Protein backbone atom coordinates (compact mmCIF):
# COMPACT_ATOMS: atom_id res chain seq x y z
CA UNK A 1 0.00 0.00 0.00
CA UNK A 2 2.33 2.09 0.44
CA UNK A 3 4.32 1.52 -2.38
CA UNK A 4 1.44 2.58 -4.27
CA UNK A 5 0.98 5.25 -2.59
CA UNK A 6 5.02 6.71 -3.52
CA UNK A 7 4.07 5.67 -7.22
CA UNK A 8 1.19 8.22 -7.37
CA UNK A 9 3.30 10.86 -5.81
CA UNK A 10 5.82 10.23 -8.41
CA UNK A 11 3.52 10.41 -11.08
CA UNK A 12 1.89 13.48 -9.70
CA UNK A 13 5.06 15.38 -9.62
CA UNK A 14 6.29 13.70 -13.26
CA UNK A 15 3.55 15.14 -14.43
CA UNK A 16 3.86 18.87 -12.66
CA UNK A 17 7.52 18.79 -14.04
CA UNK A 18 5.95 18.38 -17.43
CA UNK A 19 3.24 20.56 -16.80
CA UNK A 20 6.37 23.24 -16.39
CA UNK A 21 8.71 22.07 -19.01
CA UNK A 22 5.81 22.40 -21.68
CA UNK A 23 4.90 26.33 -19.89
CA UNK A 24 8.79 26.95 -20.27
CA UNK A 25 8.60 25.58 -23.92
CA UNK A 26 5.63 28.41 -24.80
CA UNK A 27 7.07 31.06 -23.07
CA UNK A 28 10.57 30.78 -24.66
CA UNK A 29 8.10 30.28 -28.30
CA UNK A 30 6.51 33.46 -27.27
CA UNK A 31 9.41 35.26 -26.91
CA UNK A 32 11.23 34.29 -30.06
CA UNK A 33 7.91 35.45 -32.37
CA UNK A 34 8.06 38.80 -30.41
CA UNK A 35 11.70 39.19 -31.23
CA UNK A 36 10.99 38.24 -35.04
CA UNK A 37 7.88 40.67 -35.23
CA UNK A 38 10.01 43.88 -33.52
CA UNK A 39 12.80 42.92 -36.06
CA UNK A 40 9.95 42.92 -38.88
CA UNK A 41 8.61 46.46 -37.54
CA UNK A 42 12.16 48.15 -37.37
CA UNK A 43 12.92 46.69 -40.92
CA UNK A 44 9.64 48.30 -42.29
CA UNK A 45 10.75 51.74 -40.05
CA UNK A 46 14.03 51.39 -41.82
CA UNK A 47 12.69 51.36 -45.22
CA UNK A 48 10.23 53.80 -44.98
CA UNK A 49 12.78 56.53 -43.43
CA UNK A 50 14.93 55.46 -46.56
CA UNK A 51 12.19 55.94 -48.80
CA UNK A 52 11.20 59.57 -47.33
CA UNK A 53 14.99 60.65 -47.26
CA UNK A 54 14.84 59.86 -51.36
C-alpha cells in the first residue's frame, strides 16, 4: 500500500515537471515570435525613413 501510494506521488510530480517544461517551452516560443515581429517592424521603419529621405 504504500508503495502505491510513492508511485502516485511520483507520477503526480512527473507530471507537474511536465506541466512546467511544456509552460517553459511556450514562453521561450513566445518570446522568439516577439523578437521576429520587432525585427519585422524596425525593418519596415528602416525602409520607410529610406524611402522619405529619397
Amino acid at each position: 500500500e504504500e508503495e502505491e501510494e510513492k508511485d502516485k506521488e511520483e507520477d503526480e510530480k512527473e507530471k507537474e515537471d511536465e506541466k512546467e517544461y511544456e509552460e517553459d517551452e511556450d514562453a521561450e516560443e513566445e518570446e522568439e515570435e516577439e523578437a521576429e515581429e520587432e525585427k519585422d517592424d524596425t525593418h519596415v521603419e528602416s525602409e520607410y525613413e529610406s524611402n522619405r529621405l529619397n
